[in-house]
Short mmCIF file of C-alpha atoms in Angstrom, two decimals:
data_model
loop_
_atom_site.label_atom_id
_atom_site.label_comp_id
_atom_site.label_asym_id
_atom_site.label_seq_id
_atom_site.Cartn_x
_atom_site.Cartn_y
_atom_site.Cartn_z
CA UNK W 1 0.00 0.00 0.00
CA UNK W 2 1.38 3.27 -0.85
CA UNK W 3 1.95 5.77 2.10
CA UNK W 4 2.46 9.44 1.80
CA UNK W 5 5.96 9.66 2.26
CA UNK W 6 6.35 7.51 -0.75
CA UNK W 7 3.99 10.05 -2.87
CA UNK W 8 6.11 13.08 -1.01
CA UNK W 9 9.74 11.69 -2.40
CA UNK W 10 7.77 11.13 -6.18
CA UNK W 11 6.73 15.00 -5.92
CA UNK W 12 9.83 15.96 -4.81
CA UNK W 13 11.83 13.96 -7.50
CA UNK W 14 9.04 15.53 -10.20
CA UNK W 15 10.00 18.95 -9.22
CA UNK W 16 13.41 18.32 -9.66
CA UNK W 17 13.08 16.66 -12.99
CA UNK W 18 11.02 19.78 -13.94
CA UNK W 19 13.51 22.36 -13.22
CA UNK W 20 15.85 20.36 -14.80
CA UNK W 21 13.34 20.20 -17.92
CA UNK W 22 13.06 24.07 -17.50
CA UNK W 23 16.90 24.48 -17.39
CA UNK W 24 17.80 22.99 -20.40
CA UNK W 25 14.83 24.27 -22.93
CA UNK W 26 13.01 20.98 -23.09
CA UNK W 27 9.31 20.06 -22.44
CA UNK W 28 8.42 17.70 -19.07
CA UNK W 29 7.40 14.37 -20.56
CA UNK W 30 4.73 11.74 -19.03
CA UNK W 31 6.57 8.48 -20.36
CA UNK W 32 9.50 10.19 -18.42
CA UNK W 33 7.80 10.74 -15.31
CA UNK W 34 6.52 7.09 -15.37
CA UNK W 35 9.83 5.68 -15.33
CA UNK W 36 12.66 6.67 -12.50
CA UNK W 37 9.88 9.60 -11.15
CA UNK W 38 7.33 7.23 -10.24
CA UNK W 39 8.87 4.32 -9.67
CA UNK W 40 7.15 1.93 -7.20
CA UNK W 41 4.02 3.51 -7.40
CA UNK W 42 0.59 2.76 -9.71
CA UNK W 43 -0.67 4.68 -11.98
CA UNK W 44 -3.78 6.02 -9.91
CA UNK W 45 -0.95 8.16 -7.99
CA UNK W 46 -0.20 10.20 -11.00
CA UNK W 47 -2.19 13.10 -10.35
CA UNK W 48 -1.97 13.12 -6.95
CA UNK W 49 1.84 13.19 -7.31
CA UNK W 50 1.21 16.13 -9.64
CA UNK W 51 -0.50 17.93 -8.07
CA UNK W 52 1.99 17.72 -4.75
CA UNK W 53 4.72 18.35 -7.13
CA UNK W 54 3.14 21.49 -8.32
CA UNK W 55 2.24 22.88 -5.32
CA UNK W 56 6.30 22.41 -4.11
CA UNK W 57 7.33 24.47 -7.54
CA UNK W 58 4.85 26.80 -7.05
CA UNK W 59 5.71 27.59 -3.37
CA UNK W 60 9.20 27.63 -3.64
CA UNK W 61 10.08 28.78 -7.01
CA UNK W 62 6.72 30.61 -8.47
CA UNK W 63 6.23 28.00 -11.18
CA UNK W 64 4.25 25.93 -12.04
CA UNK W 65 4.09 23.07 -14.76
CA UNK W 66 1.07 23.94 -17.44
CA UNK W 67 0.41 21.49 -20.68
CA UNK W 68 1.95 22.38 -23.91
CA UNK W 69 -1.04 21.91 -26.69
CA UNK W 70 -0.86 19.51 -28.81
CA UNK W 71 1.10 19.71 -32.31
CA UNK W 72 -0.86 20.87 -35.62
CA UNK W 73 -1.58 17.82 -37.61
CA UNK W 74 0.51 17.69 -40.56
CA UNK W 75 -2.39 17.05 -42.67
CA UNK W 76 -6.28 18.78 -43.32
CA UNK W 77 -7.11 14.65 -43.85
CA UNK W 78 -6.16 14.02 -40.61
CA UNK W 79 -8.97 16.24 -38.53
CA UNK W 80 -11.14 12.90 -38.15
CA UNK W 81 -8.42 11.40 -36.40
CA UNK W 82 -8.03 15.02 -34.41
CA UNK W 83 -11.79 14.87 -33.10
CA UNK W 84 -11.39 11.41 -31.95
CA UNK W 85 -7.80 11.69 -30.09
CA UNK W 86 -7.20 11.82 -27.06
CA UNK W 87 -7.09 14.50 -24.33
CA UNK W 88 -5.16 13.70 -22.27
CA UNK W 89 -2.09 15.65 -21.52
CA UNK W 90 1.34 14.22 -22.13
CA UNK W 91 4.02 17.16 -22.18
CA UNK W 92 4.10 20.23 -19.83
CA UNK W 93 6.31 23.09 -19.52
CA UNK W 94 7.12 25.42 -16.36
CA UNK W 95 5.46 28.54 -16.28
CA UNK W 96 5.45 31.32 -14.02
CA UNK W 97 2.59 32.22 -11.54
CA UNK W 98 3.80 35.72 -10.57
CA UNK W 99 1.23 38.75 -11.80
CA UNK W 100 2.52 41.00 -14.43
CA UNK W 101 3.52 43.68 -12.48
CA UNK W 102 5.59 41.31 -10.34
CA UNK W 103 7.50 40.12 -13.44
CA UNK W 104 8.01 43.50 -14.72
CA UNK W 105 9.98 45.11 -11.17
CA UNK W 106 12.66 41.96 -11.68
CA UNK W 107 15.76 42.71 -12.70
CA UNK W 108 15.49 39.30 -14.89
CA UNK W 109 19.64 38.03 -15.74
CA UNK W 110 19.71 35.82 -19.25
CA UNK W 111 22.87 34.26 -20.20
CA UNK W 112 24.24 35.34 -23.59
CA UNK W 113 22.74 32.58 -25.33
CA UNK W 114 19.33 32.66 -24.07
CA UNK W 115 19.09 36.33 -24.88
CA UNK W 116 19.85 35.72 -28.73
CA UNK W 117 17.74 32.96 -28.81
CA UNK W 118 14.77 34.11 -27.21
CA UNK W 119 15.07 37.76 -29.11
CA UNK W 120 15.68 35.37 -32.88
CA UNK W 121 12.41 33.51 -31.73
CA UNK W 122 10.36 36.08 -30.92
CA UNK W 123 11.22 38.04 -33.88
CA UNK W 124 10.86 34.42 -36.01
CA UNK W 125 6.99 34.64 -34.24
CA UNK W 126 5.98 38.05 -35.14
CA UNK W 127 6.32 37.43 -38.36
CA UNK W 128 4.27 34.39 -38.43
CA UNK W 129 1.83 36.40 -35.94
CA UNK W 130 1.30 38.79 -38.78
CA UNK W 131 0.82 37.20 -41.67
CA UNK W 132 -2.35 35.22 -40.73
CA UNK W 133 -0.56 33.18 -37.93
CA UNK W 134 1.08 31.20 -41.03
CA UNK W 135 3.72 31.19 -43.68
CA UNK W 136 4.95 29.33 -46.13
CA UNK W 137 8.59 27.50 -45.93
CA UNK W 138 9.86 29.35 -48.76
CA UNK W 139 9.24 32.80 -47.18
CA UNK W 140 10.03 32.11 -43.79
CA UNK W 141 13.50 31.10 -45.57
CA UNK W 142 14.00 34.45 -46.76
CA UNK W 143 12.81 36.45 -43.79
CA UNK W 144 15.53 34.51 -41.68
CA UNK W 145 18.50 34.59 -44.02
CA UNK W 146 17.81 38.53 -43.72
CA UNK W 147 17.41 38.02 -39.90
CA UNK W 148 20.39 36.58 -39.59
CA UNK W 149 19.93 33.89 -36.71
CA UNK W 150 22.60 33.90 -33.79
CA UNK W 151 24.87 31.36 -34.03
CA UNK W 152 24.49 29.39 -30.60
CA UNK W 153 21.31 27.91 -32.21
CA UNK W 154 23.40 25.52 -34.59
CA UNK W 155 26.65 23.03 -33.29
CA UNK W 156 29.68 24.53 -32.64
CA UNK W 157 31.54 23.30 -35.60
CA UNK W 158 28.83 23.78 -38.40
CA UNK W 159 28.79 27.82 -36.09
CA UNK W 160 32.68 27.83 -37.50
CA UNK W 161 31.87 26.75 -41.17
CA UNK W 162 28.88 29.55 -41.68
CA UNK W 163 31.74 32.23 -43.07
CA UNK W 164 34.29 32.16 -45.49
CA UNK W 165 37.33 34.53 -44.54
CA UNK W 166 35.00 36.55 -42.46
CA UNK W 167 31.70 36.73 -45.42
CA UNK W 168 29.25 35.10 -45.27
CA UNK W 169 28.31 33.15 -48.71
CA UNK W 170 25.05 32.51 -50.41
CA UNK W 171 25.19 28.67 -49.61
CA UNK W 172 26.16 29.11 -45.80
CA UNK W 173 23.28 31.72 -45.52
CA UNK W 174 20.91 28.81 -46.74
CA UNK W 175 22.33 26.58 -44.89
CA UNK W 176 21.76 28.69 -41.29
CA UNK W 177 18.41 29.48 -42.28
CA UNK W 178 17.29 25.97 -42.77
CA UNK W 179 19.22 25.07 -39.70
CA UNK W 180 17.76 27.89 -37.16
CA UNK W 181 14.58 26.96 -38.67
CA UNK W 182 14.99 23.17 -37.64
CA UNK W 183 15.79 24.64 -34.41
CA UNK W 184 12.96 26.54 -33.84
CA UNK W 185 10.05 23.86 -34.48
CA UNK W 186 12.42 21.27 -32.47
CA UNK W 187 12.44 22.94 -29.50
CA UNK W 188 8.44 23.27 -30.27
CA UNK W 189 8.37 26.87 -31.48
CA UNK W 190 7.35 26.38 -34.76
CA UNK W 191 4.85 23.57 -35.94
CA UNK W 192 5.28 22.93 -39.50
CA UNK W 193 2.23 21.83 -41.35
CA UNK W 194 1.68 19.97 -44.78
CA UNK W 195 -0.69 21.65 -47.15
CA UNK W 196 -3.04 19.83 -49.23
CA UNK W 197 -2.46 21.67 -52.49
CA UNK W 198 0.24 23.65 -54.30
CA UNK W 199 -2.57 26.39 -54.67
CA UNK W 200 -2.68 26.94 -50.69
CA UNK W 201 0.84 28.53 -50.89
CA UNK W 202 -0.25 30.99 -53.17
CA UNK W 203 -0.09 34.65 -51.64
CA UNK W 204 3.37 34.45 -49.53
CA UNK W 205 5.50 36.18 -53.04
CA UNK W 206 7.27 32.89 -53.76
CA UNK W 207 9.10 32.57 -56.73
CA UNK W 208 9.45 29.75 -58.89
CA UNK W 209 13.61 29.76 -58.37
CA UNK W 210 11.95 29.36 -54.56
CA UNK W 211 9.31 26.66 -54.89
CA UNK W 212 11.69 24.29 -56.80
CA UNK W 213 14.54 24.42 -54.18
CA UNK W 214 12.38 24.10 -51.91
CA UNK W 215 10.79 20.78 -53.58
CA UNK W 216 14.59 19.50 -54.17
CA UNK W 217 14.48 19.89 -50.41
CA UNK W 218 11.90 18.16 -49.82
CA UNK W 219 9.96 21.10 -47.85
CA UNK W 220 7.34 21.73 -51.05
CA UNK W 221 4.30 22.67 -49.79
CA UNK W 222 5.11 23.10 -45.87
CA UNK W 223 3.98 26.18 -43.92
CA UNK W 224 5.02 26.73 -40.17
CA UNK W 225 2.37 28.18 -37.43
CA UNK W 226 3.22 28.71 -34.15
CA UNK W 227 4.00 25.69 -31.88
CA UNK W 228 3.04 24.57 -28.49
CA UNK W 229 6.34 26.93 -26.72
CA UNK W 230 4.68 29.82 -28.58
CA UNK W 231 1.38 29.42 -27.59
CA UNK W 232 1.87 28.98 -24.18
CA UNK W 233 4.90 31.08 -23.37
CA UNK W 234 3.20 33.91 -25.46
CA UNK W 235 0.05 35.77 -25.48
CA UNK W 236 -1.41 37.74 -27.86
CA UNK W 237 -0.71 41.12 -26.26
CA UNK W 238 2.69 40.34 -25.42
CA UNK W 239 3.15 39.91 -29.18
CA UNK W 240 1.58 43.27 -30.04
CA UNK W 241 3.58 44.98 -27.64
CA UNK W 242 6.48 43.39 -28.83
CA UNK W 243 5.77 44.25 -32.65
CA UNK W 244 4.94 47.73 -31.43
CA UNK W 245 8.50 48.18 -29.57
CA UNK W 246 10.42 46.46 -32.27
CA UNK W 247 8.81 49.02 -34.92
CA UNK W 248 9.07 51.99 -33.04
CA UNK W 249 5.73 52.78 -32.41
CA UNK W 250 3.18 52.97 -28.99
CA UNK W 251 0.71 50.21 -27.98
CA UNK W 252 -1.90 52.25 -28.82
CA UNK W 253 -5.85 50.92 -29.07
CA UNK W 254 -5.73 51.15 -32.89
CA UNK W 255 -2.45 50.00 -33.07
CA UNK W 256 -3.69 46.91 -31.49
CA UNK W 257 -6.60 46.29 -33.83
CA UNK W 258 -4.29 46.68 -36.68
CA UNK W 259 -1.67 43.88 -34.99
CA UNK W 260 -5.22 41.44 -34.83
CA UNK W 261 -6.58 42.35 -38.03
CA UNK W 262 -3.13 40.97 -39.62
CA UNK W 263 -3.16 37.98 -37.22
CA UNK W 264 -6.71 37.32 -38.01
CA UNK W 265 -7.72 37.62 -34.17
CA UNK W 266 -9.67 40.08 -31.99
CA UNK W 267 -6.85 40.82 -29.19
CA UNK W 268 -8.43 42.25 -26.03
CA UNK W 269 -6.23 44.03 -23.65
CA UNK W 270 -6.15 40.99 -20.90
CA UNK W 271 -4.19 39.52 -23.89
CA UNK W 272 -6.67 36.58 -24.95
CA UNK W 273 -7.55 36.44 -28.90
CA UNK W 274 -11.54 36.99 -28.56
#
């Protein structure tokens, strides 16, 4: 019979495993927790064990682990299968419980890294945000080869071989956008969908030269939407405000509408698409 100190060392190990998650970018998995986390104990103790662990983050660190959505479908043929899956949540991510204003008097310390990855993402976001919360493969190529991602998001040695005597050349710029892109949607920023017709990637100004490199790369007719990170890391307002800093201009009411109107969603000011 399970006692509660057993269920106390499983929250406490959860917590840990968590923060760990947190530390190094990745999401909490349940096949994970199942295994080392819960060992010794059924599978009716899984919430409970949660819930504990939650309540240990939440206390002590101001966190608290919240699902990640689950991943577009790579298919429109595949929304039968959507209705009937299940609901169940498998993968969570630490978030933090502290109000806005809270947040906002921290002096909050990213290492190098982080900074450059979190500023490419977010900037990698906003332009999905605005064109429809979609784009197509092709495009999202170009916008990043002009972004010009930060170099901790590929291996150190392919880092080295992105310049030529200090320039940058045509095929190494291709290369780093294709691999910051890979970064992005695994680490669950970007979800990249399949389209069912050539036709649906009309309107994103690819050219032909574009379409058939990307079909020699096997990425023809692939768009990318934001991915479970996004969604819940990110709200809607925080993304307006963010478009409105990065062009220079206030957060005004109409500027607001304008930032939904392009997204395709009503933001109200709590933040939530209405």
């Amino acid at each position: 019979m399970e006692g509660d100190s057993e269920k106390e060392r499983a929250a406490v190990n959860l917590s840990r495993y968590a923060l760990a998650c947190h530390a190094s970018g990745k999401p909490i998995k349940r096949e994970d927790i199942r295994g080392p986390v819960m060992a010794g104990l059924n599978s009716r103790s899984f919430r409970p064990v949660f819930d504990l662990a939650n309540a240990f983050l939440e206390e002590d660190f101001a966190l608290k682990m919240v699902s990640l959505p689950q991943h577009e479908k790579k298919a429109a043929r595949s929304d039968s299968a959507n209705a009937n899956a299940s609901k169940t949540a498998n993968r969570w991510v630490l978030q933090s419980v502290l109000p806005d204003e809270a947040r906002e008097r921290l002096d909050m310390v990213l290492a190098k890294d982080e900074k450059s990855i979190l500023g490419f993402a977010a900037m990698v976001l906003s332009l999905i945000f605005v064109n429809n919360m979609s784009i197509s493969h092709e495009q999202l190529v170009l916008y990043v080869r002009k972004l010009g991602p930060p170099a901790c998001v590929f291996p150190a040695g392919e880092a080295r071989d992105m310049s030529v005597a200090g320039v940058a050349t045509d095929v190494h710029l291709e290369s780093a956008a294709h691999a910051a892109i890979a970064y992005l949607a695994r680490h669950s920023y970007l979800d990249k969908i399949a389209l069912s017709s050539a036709n649906d990637r009309q309107g994103f100004g690819e050219t032909q030269a574009t379409q058939q490199t990307a079909d020699a790369e096997g990425e023809s007719g692939v768009e990318y939407t934001w991915g479970p990170q996004a969604k819940v890391k990110l709200e809607m307002m925080d993304m307006a405000r963010f478009i409105a800093a990065v062009s220079g201009q206030e957060c005004t009411p109409d500027f607001i509408k304008a930032v939904g109107r392009a997204c395709g969603q009503n933001i109200s000011a709590t933040g939530a698409a209405e």
